XYZ file of C-alpha atoms in Angstrom:
306
model
C -71.769 30.436 -15.093
C -67.540 29.994 -15.018
C -65.562 32.837 -14.532
C -62.874 33.716 -16.057
C -60.172 36.216 -13.843
C -56.404 38.033 -15.288
C -55.076 36.359 -12.000
C -56.204 33.360 -12.046
C -54.612 33.253 -15.813
C -51.780 34.387 -14.662
C -51.156 31.957 -11.598
C -51.647 28.798 -13.614
C -49.607 29.667 -16.741
C -47.074 30.615 -13.813
C -47.419 27.189 -12.287
C -46.495 25.737 -15.265
C -43.571 27.733 -15.722
C -42.189 27.348 -12.912
C -42.836 22.946 -12.824
C -40.697 23.208 -16.207
C -37.953 25.411 -14.713
C -37.783 22.254 -11.919
C -37.837 19.670 -14.783
C -35.181 21.117 -16.638
C -33.142 21.507 -13.869
C -33.375 18.202 -12.141
C -32.936 16.770 -15.791
C -29.469 19.152 -16.012
C -28.304 17.913 -13.234
C -28.300 14.105 -13.966
C -26.838 14.805 -17.682
C -23.896 17.066 -15.527
C -23.009 14.622 -12.811
C -24.085 11.639 -14.871
C -25.928 10.670 -11.590
C -29.817 9.811 -10.009
C -29.264 12.103 -7.623
C -26.410 14.866 -5.810
C -27.317 13.754 -2.263
C -28.764 10.844 -0.327
C -31.877 12.348 -0.051
C -32.260 12.069 -3.675
C -32.231 8.175 -3.828
C -35.211 7.984 -1.541
C -35.690 4.667 -0.032
C -32.596 3.002 -1.844
C -30.433 5.540 0.800
C -29.417 3.000 3.445
C -28.321 0.510 0.543
C -25.603 3.034 -0.508
C -24.626 3.779 2.763
C -23.807 0.353 3.699
C -22.472 0.154 0.098
C -20.739 2.859 0.793
C -19.235 2.036 3.902
C -18.389 -1.644 2.524
C -16.155 -0.148 0.004
C -14.010 2.392 2.505
C -13.143 -0.420 4.606
C -12.172 -2.603 1.505
C -10.296 0.488 0.143
C -8.518 0.259 3.401
C -7.520 -2.741 3.280
C -6.005 -2.792 0.485
C -3.847 0.086 1.111
C -2.383 -1.516 4.347
C -1.919 -4.933 2.061
C -0.178 -2.397 -0.611
C 2.227 -0.859 2.157
C 3.221 -4.510 3.503
C 3.299 -5.106 0.226
C 6.066 -2.744 -0.677
C 7.538 -3.309 2.859
C 8.172 -6.690 1.694
C 9.497 -6.188 -1.308
C 12.626 -3.991 0.808
C 12.774 -6.912 3.053
C 13.280 -9.334 0.100
C 16.137 -7.407 -1.272
C 18.118 -6.622 2.167
C 17.586 -10.436 3.127
C 19.412 -11.140 -0.663
C 21.873 -9.163 0.163
C 22.674 -10.565 3.720
C 22.607 -13.808 2.050
C 24.740 -12.739 -0.735
C 27.374 -11.206 2.219
C 27.499 -14.292 4.012
C 27.573 -16.509 0.661
C 30.397 -14.193 -0.910
C 32.446 -14.712 2.130
C 32.039 -18.231 1.930
C 33.577 -18.150 -1.771
C 36.565 -15.955 -0.698
C 37.748 -18.731 1.806
C 37.014 -21.462 -0.618
C 38.787 -20.123 -2.828
C 41.814 -19.317 -0.935
C 41.930 -22.762 0.303
C 41.761 -24.027 -3.108
C 44.934 -21.983 -4.141
C 46.859 -22.987 -0.980
C 46.666 -18.745 0.164
C 45.111 -16.101 2.065
C 46.635 -13.352 0.558
C 43.133 -10.489 0.505
C 41.642 -12.909 2.469
C 40.608 -10.805 5.119
C 40.078 -7.544 2.884
C 37.990 -9.496 1.287
C 35.851 -11.000 4.439
C 35.723 -6.966 6.075
C 34.051 -6.106 2.572
C 31.373 -9.388 2.864
C 31.013 -8.391 6.318
C 30.145 -4.591 5.583
C 27.908 -6.297 3.006
C 25.887 -8.396 5.418
C 25.376 -5.056 7.990
C 24.527 -2.917 5.318
C 21.758 -5.775 4.855
C 20.618 -4.950 8.519
C 20.596 -1.843 8.533
C 18.456 -1.226 5.428
C 15.405 1.294 5.609
C 12.005 1.538 3.975
C 10.501 4.420 3.334
C 13.040 5.889 6.320
C 12.825 3.746 8.883
C 14.832 0.850 9.581
C 13.772 -2.693 8.585
C 14.821 -5.025 11.231
C 14.835 -2.912 14.028
C 12.036 -3.864 15.379
C 9.862 -1.531 16.679
C 12.868 1.079 17.220
C 12.142 2.281 13.949
C 14.722 5.409 14.613
C 18.009 3.483 15.382
C 20.376 1.804 13.447
C 20.183 -1.798 14.798
C 23.799 -2.749 14.293
C 25.698 -0.931 15.827
C 29.225 -1.598 15.143
C 31.065 -0.592 11.489
C 34.072 -2.693 10.756
C 34.887 -6.172 12.443
C 37.213 -4.806 14.356
C 34.573 -3.100 16.499
C 32.688 -6.475 15.483
C 35.820 -8.441 17.823
C 35.467 -5.607 20.091
C 32.532 -6.649 21.275
C 32.264 -7.719 24.968
C 29.251 -10.344 23.392
C 27.295 -10.615 20.646
C 23.997 -9.443 22.422
C 26.280 -6.507 22.342
C 25.929 -5.511 18.646
C 22.486 -5.241 17.997
C 19.806 -2.711 19.300
C 16.544 -3.640 17.999
C 13.671 -4.776 19.988
C 11.257 -7.998 20.133
C 8.712 -5.827 18.794
C 7.190 -8.105 15.378
C 5.790 -6.104 12.531
C 2.094 -6.911 11.507
C -0.162 -5.782 9.172
C -3.627 -6.624 8.854
C -4.372 -6.985 4.834
C -8.416 -8.344 5.569
C -11.191 -8.849 7.821
C -9.785 -12.134 8.973
C -5.736 -12.607 7.652
C -3.121 -10.465 10.103
C 0.625 -11.008 8.755
C 3.507 -10.973 10.625
C 5.716 -9.446 7.577
C 8.669 -8.061 10.345
C 11.954 -9.959 10.926
C 14.427 -8.888 13.455
C 18.657 -8.251 13.030
C 19.785 -9.932 16.132
C 17.906 -13.459 14.440
C 18.854 -12.703 11.222
C 22.241 -12.065 12.147
C 24.158 -13.630 15.658
C 24.593 -16.974 13.676
C 26.628 -14.914 10.685
C 28.352 -11.695 12.338
C 29.748 -14.775 15.278
C 31.296 -15.970 12.378
C 32.928 -12.824 11.271
C 33.689 -11.896 14.952
C 35.533 -15.835 14.843
C 37.579 -15.093 11.659
C 38.510 -11.520 12.973
C 39.856 -12.602 16.986
C 41.437 -15.813 14.834
C 43.119 -12.972 12.364
C 44.440 -11.007 15.713
C 46.154 -14.001 16.702
C 47.358 -15.792 13.873
C 47.531 -13.495 10.518
C 45.245 -14.401 7.830
C 48.590 -13.899 5.080
C 50.350 -16.171 2.642
C 50.898 -19.983 3.012
C 48.253 -21.888 5.083
C 49.366 -24.114 7.394
C 47.250 -26.668 8.505
C 45.443 -25.169 11.623
C 44.168 -22.221 9.744
C 43.130 -24.795 6.783
C 41.191 -27.025 9.425
C 39.915 -23.095 11.199
C 38.906 -22.113 7.409
C 36.853 -25.432 6.917
C 35.200 -25.544 9.929
C 34.043 -21.653 8.921
C 32.602 -22.808 5.908
C 30.854 -24.937 7.547
C 29.504 -22.934 9.862
C 29.083 -19.594 6.828
C 26.427 -21.991 4.967
C 23.901 -23.224 8.378
C 24.257 -19.269 8.738
C 23.204 -18.227 4.886
C 20.520 -20.778 5.290
C 18.947 -19.395 7.927
C 18.776 -16.034 5.917
C 17.393 -18.250 3.201
C 14.527 -19.187 4.650
C 13.626 -16.179 6.322
C 13.667 -15.036 2.758
C 11.638 -17.798 1.307
C 9.261 -16.852 4.323
C 9.414 -13.276 3.330
C 8.459 -14.359 -0.349
C 5.553 -16.198 0.633
C 4.018 -13.979 2.316
C 4.427 -11.533 -0.838
C 2.851 -13.801 -2.870
C -0.381 -14.047 -0.384
C 0.416 -10.124 -0.367
C -0.417 -9.560 -3.937
C -3.097 -12.782 -4.074
C -5.352 -10.750 -1.038
C -5.224 -7.459 -3.098
C -6.277 -8.830 -6.645
C -8.975 -10.268 -4.607
C -10.172 -7.316 -2.986
C -9.536 -5.519 -6.381
C -11.747 -8.036 -7.765
C -14.570 -7.203 -4.759
C -13.956 -3.301 -4.900
C -14.723 -3.578 -8.654
C -17.631 -5.687 -7.742
C -19.286 -2.969 -5.400
C -18.982 -0.086 -8.054
C -20.795 -1.916 -10.974
C -23.765 -2.324 -8.207
C -23.100 1.392 -6.988
C -23.477 1.763 -10.572
C -26.632 0.238 -11.303
C -28.111 2.069 -8.430
C -26.940 5.680 -8.924
C -25.931 5.902 -12.574
C -28.729 8.105 -14.179
C -30.181 6.401 -17.566
C -28.101 9.432 -19.813
C -30.711 8.697 -22.640
C -33.536 9.100 -21.114
C -31.698 12.479 -19.017
C -31.199 14.482 -21.851
C -34.248 13.523 -23.162
C -36.353 14.458 -20.096
C -34.294 17.498 -20.482
C -35.248 18.433 -23.949
C -38.972 17.953 -22.872
C -38.589 19.889 -20.283
C -36.808 23.143 -22.483
C -39.594 22.605 -24.964
C -42.360 23.449 -21.513
C -40.544 26.275 -20.070
C -40.832 27.607 -24.022
C -44.031 26.973 -23.969
C -45.272 27.636 -21.042
C -43.207 31.500 -21.275
C -45.558 31.916 -24.709
C -48.396 31.228 -22.494
C -47.728 33.994 -19.726
C -46.639 36.715 -22.510
C -50.076 35.787 -24.474
C -51.522 36.943 -20.939
C -50.480 40.007 -21.432
C -52.627 41.191 -24.261
C -55.935 38.924 -23.241
C -56.628 40.448 -19.757
C -60.239 41.564 -19.157
C -58.706 45.545 -18.759
C -58.187 45.361 -21.987
C -62.291 44.996 -22.869
C -63.076 47.053 -20.898
C -61.310 49.914 -22.127
């Protein structure tokens, strides 16, 4: 004879109701988060694989951030280098025009302006730090402000305050770029030319008609300015080459990160159609279990005994 107990029926019905509620909660989490689970425990054996993929993803993002910062710095350097080159080129053009006209009126004013352009380029900043100061980023690498200050410097080394530490950037696992450029490497030759012009002007004023001696002096200056500008242009070309390399590295890292995200999505994203179906089925199961519990209230053995 099989025994039927009111308590046993209630216990079985409540267990079914709790199981249905648990399934509904799990399905609801998959629908709301669009993930198979909300923590690594829920992924079981795949948790180690997911941890490794996340670690790789974070490392790639770190390199992308470093490469992006290097790219911004290189872009700022490109503008500054072009400014220095334009200053040297502008001085050369002013002297060439004076030689062609046979007169020096206003030449030194033009030379002073071009010197200010070069000085401003060498003292350029990026994110509040001097670009060409080496490791001494809080101090302007060029101390002199005018041609008179430049001519008064005993030696050219006294004009610059940068140290010898060049900025380096690690943009991927095996690539470290030396992106920094030093002010004294860029400006020593050009500043020496400006100093020689100012020193000559102090003894032989550069105004009025050009004498043969002054013509010879300025002709020599033209050749030196070509050489000095070429030094800056070469630095700008190297800077541009590194910019292209950084952009290529970032593009590759972006593709790699996208591929990793796709792999992660395949392992962590929930099948939304299945999740919605499971949620609907679990809700039906809850309703059915709840109805059974409610019906058990009227089939208690006590009702028959009374």
